[in-house]
mmCIF file with all atom_site columns, C-alpha atoms in Angstrom:
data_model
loop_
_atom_site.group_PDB
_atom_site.id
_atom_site.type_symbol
_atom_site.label_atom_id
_atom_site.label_alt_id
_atom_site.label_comp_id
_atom_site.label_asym_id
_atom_site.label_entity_id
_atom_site.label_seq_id
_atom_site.pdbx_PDB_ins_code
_atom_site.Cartn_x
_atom_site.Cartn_y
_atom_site.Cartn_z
_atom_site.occupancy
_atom_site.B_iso_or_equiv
_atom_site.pdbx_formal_charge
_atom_site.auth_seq_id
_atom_site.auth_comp_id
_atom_site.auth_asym_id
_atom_site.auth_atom_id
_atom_site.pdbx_PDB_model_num
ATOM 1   C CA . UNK A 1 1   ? -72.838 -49.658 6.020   1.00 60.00 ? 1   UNK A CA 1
ATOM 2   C CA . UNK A 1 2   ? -74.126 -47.933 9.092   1.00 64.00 ? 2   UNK A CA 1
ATOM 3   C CA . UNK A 1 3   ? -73.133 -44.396 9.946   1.00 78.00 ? 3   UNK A CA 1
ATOM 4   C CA . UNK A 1 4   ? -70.247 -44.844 13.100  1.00 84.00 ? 4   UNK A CA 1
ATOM 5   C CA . UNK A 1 5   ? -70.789 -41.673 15.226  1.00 84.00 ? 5   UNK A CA 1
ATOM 6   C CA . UNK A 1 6   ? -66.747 -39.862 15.075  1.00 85.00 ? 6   UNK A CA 1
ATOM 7   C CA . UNK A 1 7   ? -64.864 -40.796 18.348  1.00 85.00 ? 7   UNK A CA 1
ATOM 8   C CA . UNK A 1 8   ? -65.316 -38.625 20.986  1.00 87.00 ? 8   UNK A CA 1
ATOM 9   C CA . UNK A 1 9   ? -62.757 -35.318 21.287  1.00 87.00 ? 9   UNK A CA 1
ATOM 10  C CA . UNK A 1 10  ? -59.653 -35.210 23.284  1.00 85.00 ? 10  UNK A CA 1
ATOM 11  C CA . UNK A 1 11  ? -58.736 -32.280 24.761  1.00 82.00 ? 11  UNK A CA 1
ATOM 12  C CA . UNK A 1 12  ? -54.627 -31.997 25.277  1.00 80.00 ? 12  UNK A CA 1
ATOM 13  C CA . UNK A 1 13  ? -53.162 -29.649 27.479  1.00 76.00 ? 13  UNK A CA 1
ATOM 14  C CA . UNK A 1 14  ? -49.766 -29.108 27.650  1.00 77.00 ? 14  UNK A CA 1
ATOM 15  C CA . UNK A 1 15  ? -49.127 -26.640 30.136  1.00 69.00 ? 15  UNK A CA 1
ATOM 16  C CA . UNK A 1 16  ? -50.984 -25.663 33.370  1.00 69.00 ? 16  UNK A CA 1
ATOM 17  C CA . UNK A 1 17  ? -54.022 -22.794 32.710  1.00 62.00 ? 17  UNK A CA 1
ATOM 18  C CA . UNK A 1 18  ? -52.281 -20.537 35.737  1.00 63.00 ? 18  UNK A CA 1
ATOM 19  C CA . UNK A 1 19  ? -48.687 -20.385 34.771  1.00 60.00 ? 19  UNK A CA 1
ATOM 20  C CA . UNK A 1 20  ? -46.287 -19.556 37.830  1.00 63.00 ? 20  UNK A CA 1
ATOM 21  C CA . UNK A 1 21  ? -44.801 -16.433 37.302  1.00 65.00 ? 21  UNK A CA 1
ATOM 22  C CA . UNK A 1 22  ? -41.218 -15.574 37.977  1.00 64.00 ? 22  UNK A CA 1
ATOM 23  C CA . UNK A 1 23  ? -40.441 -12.245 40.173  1.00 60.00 ? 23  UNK A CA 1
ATOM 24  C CA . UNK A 1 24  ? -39.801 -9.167  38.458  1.00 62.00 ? 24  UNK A CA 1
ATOM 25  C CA . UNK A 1 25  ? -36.277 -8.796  37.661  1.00 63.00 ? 25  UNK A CA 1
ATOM 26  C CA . UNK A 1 26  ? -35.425 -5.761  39.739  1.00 63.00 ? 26  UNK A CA 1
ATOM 27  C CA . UNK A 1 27  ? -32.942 -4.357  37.446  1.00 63.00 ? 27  UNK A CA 1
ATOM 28  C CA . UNK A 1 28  ? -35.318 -4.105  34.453  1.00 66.00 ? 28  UNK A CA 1
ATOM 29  C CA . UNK A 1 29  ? -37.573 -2.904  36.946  1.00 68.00 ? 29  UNK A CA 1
ATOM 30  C CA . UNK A 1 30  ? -35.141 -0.061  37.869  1.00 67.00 ? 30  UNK A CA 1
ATOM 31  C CA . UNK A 1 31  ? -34.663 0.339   33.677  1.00 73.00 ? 31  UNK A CA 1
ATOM 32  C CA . UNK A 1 32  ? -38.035 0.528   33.413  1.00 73.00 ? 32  UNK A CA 1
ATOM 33  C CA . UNK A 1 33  ? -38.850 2.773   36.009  1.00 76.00 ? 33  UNK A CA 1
ATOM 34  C CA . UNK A 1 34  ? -36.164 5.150   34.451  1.00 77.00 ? 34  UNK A CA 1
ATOM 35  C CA . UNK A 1 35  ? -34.786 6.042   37.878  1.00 78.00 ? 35  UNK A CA 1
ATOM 36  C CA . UNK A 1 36  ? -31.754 8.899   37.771  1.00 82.00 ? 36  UNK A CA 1
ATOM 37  C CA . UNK A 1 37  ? -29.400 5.823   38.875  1.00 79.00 ? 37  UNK A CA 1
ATOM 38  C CA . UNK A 1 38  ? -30.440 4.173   35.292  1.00 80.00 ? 38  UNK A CA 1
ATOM 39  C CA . UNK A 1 39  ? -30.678 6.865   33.397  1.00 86.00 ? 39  UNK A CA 1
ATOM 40  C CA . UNK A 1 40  ? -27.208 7.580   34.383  1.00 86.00 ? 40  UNK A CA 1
ATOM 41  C CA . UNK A 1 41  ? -26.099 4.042   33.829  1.00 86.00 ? 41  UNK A CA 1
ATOM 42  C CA . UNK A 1 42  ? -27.377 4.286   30.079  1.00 88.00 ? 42  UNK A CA 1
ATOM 43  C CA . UNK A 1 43  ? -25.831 7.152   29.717  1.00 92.00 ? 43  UNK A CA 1
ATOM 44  C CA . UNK A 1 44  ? -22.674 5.481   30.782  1.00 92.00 ? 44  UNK A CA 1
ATOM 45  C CA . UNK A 1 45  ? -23.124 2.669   28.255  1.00 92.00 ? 45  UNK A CA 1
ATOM 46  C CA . UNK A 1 46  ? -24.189 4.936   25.387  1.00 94.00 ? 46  UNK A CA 1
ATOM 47  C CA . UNK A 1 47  ? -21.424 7.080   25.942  1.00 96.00 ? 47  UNK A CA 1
ATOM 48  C CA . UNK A 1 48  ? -19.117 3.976   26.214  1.00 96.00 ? 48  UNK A CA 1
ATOM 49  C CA . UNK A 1 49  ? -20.343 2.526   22.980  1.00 96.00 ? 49  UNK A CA 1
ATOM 50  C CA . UNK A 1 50  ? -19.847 5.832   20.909  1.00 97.00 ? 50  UNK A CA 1
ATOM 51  C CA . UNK A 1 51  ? -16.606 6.309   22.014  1.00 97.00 ? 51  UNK A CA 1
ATOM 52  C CA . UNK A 1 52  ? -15.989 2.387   20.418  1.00 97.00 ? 52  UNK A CA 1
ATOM 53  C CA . UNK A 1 53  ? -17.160 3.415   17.544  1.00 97.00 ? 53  UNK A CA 1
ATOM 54  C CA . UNK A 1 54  ? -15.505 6.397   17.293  1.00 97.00 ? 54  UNK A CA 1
ATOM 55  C CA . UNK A 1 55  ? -11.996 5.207   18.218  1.00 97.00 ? 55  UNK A CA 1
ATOM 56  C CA . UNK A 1 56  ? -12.748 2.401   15.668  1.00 97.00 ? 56  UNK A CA 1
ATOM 57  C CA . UNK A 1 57  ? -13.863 5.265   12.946  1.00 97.00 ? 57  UNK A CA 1
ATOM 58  C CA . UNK A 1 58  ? -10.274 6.889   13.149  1.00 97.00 ? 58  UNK A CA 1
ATOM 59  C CA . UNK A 1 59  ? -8.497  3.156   12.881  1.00 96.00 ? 59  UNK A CA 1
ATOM 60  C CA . UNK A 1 60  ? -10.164 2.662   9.449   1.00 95.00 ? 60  UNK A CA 1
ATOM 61  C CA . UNK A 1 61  ? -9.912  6.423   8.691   1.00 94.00 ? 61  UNK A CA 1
ATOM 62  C CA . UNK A 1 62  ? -5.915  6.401   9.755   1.00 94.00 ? 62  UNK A CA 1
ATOM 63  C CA . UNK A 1 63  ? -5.672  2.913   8.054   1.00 90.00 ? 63  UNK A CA 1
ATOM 64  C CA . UNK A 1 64  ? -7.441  3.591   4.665   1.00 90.00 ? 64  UNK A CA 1
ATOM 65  C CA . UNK A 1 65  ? -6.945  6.985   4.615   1.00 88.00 ? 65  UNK A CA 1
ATOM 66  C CA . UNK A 1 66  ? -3.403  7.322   4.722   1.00 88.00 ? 66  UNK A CA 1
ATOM 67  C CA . UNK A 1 67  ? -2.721  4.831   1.818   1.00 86.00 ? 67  UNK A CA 1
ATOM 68  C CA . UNK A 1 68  ? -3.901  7.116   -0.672  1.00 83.00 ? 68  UNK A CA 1
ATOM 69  C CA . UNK A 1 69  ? -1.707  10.005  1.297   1.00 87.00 ? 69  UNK A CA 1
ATOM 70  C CA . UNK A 1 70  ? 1.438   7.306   0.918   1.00 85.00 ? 70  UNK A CA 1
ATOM 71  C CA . UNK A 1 71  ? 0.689   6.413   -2.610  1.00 83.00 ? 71  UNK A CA 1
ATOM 72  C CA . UNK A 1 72  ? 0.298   10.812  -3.770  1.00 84.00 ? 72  UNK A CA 1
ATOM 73  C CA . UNK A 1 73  ? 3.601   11.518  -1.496  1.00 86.00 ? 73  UNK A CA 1
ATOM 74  C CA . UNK A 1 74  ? 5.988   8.506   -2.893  1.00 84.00 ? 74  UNK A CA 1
ATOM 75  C CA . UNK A 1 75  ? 4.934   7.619   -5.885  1.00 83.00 ? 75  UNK A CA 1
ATOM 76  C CA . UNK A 1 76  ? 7.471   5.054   -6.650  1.00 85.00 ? 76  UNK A CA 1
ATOM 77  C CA . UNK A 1 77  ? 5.584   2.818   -3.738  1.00 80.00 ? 77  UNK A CA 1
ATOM 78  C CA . UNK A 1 78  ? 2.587   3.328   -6.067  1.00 76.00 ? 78  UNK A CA 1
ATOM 79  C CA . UNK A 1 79  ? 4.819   1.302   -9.021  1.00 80.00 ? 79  UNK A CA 1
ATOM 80  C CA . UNK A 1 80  ? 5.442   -1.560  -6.626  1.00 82.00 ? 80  UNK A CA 1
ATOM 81  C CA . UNK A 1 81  ? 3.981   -5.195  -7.956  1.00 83.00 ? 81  UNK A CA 1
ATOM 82  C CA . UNK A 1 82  ? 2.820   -8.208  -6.083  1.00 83.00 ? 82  UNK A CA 1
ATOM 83  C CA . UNK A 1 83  ? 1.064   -11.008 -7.476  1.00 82.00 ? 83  UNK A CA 1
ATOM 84  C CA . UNK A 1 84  ? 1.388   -9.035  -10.944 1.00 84.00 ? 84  UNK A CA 1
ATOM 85  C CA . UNK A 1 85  ? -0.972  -6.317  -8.901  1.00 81.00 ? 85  UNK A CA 1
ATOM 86  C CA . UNK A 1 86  ? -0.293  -2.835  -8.400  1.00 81.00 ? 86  UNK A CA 1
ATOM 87  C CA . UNK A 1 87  ? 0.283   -2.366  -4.803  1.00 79.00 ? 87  UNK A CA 1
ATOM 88  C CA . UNK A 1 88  ? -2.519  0.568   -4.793  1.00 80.00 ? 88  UNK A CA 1
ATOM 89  C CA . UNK A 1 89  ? -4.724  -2.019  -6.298  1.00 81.00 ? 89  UNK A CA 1
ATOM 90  C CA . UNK A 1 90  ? -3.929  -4.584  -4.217  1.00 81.00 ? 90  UNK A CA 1
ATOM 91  C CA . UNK A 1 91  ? -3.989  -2.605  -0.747  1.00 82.00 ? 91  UNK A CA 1
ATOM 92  C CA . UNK A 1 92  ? -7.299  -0.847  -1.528  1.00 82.00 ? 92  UNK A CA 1
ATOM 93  C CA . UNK A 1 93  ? -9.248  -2.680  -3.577  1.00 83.00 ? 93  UNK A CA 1
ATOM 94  C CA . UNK A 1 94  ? -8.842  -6.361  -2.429  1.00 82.00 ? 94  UNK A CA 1
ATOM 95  C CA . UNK A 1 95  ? -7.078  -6.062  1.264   1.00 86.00 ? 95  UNK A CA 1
ATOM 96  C CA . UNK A 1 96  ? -9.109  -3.346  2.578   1.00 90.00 ? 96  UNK A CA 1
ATOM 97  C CA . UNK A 1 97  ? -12.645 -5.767  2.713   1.00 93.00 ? 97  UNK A CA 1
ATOM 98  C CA . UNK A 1 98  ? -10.475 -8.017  5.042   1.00 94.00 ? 98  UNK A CA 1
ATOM 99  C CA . UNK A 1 99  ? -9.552  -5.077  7.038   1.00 94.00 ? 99  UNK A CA 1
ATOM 100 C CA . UNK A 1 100 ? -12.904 -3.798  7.478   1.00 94.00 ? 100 UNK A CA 1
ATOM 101 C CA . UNK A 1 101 ? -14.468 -7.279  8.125   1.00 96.00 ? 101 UNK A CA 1
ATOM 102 C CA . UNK A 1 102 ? -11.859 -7.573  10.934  1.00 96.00 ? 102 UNK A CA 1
ATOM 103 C CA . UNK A 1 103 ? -12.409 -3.901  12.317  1.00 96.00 ? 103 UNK A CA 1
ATOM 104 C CA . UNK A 1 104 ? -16.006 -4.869  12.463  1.00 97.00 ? 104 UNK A CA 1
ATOM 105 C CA . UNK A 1 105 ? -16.138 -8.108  14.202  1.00 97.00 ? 105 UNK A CA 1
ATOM 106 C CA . UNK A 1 106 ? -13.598 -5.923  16.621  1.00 97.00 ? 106 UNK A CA 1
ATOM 107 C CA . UNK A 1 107 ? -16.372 -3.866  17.018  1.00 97.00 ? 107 UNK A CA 1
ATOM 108 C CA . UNK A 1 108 ? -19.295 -6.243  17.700  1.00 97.00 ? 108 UNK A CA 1
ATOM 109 C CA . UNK A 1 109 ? -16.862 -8.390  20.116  1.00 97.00 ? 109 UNK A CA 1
ATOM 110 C CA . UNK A 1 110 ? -16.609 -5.242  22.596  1.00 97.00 ? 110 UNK A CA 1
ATOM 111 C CA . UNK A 1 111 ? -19.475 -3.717  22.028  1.00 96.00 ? 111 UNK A CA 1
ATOM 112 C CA . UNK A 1 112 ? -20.708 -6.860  23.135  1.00 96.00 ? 112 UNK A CA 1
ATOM 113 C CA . UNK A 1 113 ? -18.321 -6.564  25.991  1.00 95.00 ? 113 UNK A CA 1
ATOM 114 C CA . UNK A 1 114 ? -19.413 -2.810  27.093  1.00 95.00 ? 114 UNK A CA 1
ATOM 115 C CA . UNK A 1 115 ? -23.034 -4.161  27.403  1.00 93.00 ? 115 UNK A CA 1
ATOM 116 C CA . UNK A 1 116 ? -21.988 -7.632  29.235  1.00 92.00 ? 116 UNK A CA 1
ATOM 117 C CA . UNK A 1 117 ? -20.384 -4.944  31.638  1.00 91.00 ? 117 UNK A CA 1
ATOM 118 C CA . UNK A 1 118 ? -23.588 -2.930  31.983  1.00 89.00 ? 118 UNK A CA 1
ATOM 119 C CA . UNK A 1 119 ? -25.524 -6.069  32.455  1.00 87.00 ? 119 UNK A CA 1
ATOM 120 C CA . UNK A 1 120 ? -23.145 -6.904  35.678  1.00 87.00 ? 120 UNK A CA 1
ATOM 121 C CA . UNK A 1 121 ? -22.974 -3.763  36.978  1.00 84.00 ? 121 UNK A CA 1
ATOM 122 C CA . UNK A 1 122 ? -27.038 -3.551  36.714  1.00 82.00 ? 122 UNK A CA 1
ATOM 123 C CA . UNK A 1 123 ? -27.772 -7.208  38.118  1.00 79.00 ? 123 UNK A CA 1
ATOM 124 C CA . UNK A 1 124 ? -25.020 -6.930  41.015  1.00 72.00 ? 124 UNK A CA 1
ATOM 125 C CA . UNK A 1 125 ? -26.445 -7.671  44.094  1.00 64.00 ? 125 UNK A CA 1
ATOM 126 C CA . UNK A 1 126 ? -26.830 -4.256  46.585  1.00 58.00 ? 126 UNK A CA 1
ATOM 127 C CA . UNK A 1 127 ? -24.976 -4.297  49.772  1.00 50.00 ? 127 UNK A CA 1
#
């Protein structure tokens, strides 16, 4: 057999070598530039998230907190059966995940919401 020289190479391109580039957007510009407008505007949403999170903090402080309180003050709630549980049992160690899992996606839903805000007020068009 005689030696067949390989086939010559293909060169693919998939895109074009000078890619257009879109304009700056001029409110990460205005991030990035760290302006006193947008340093007061993350301010604004940093202070608005830790406030979430700190309202949320005392729901799950005033909501698992106090059922120890209940169960020291009135004991006889502490005797109380469901499902052939405790109630103490019941409350804190099986309903509070729920409660928590719930307080959390809460939390993620408007913190989400504080930074879709920020993202408006940012890319809202100057008069």
């Amino acid at each position: 057999m005689a030696d067949n020289p390989p086939p010559p190479r293909t060169r693919v391109v998939l895109g074009e070598a000078t890619a257009h580039r879109r304009p700056a957007d001029p409110a990460r510009t205005d991030l990035a530039d760290q302006t006193p407008i947008s340093e007061a505007l993350v301010k604004g949403l940093v202070r608005a998230q830790l406030a979430l999170a700190l309202r949320l903090s005392l729901v799950v402080l005033a909501g698992l907190g106090a059922l120890p309180l209940l169960f020291a003050v009135a004991p006889a709630v502490g005797g109380f059966k469901v499902f052939g549980m405790h109630l103490p049992w019941l409350l804190l160690g099986v309903l509070s995940f729920p409660f928590l899992v719930l307080v959390g996606v809460a939390y993620v839903h408007w913190a989400e919401r504080n930074e879709q805000d920020f993202a408006a007020v940012i890319r809202r068009p100057e008069r």
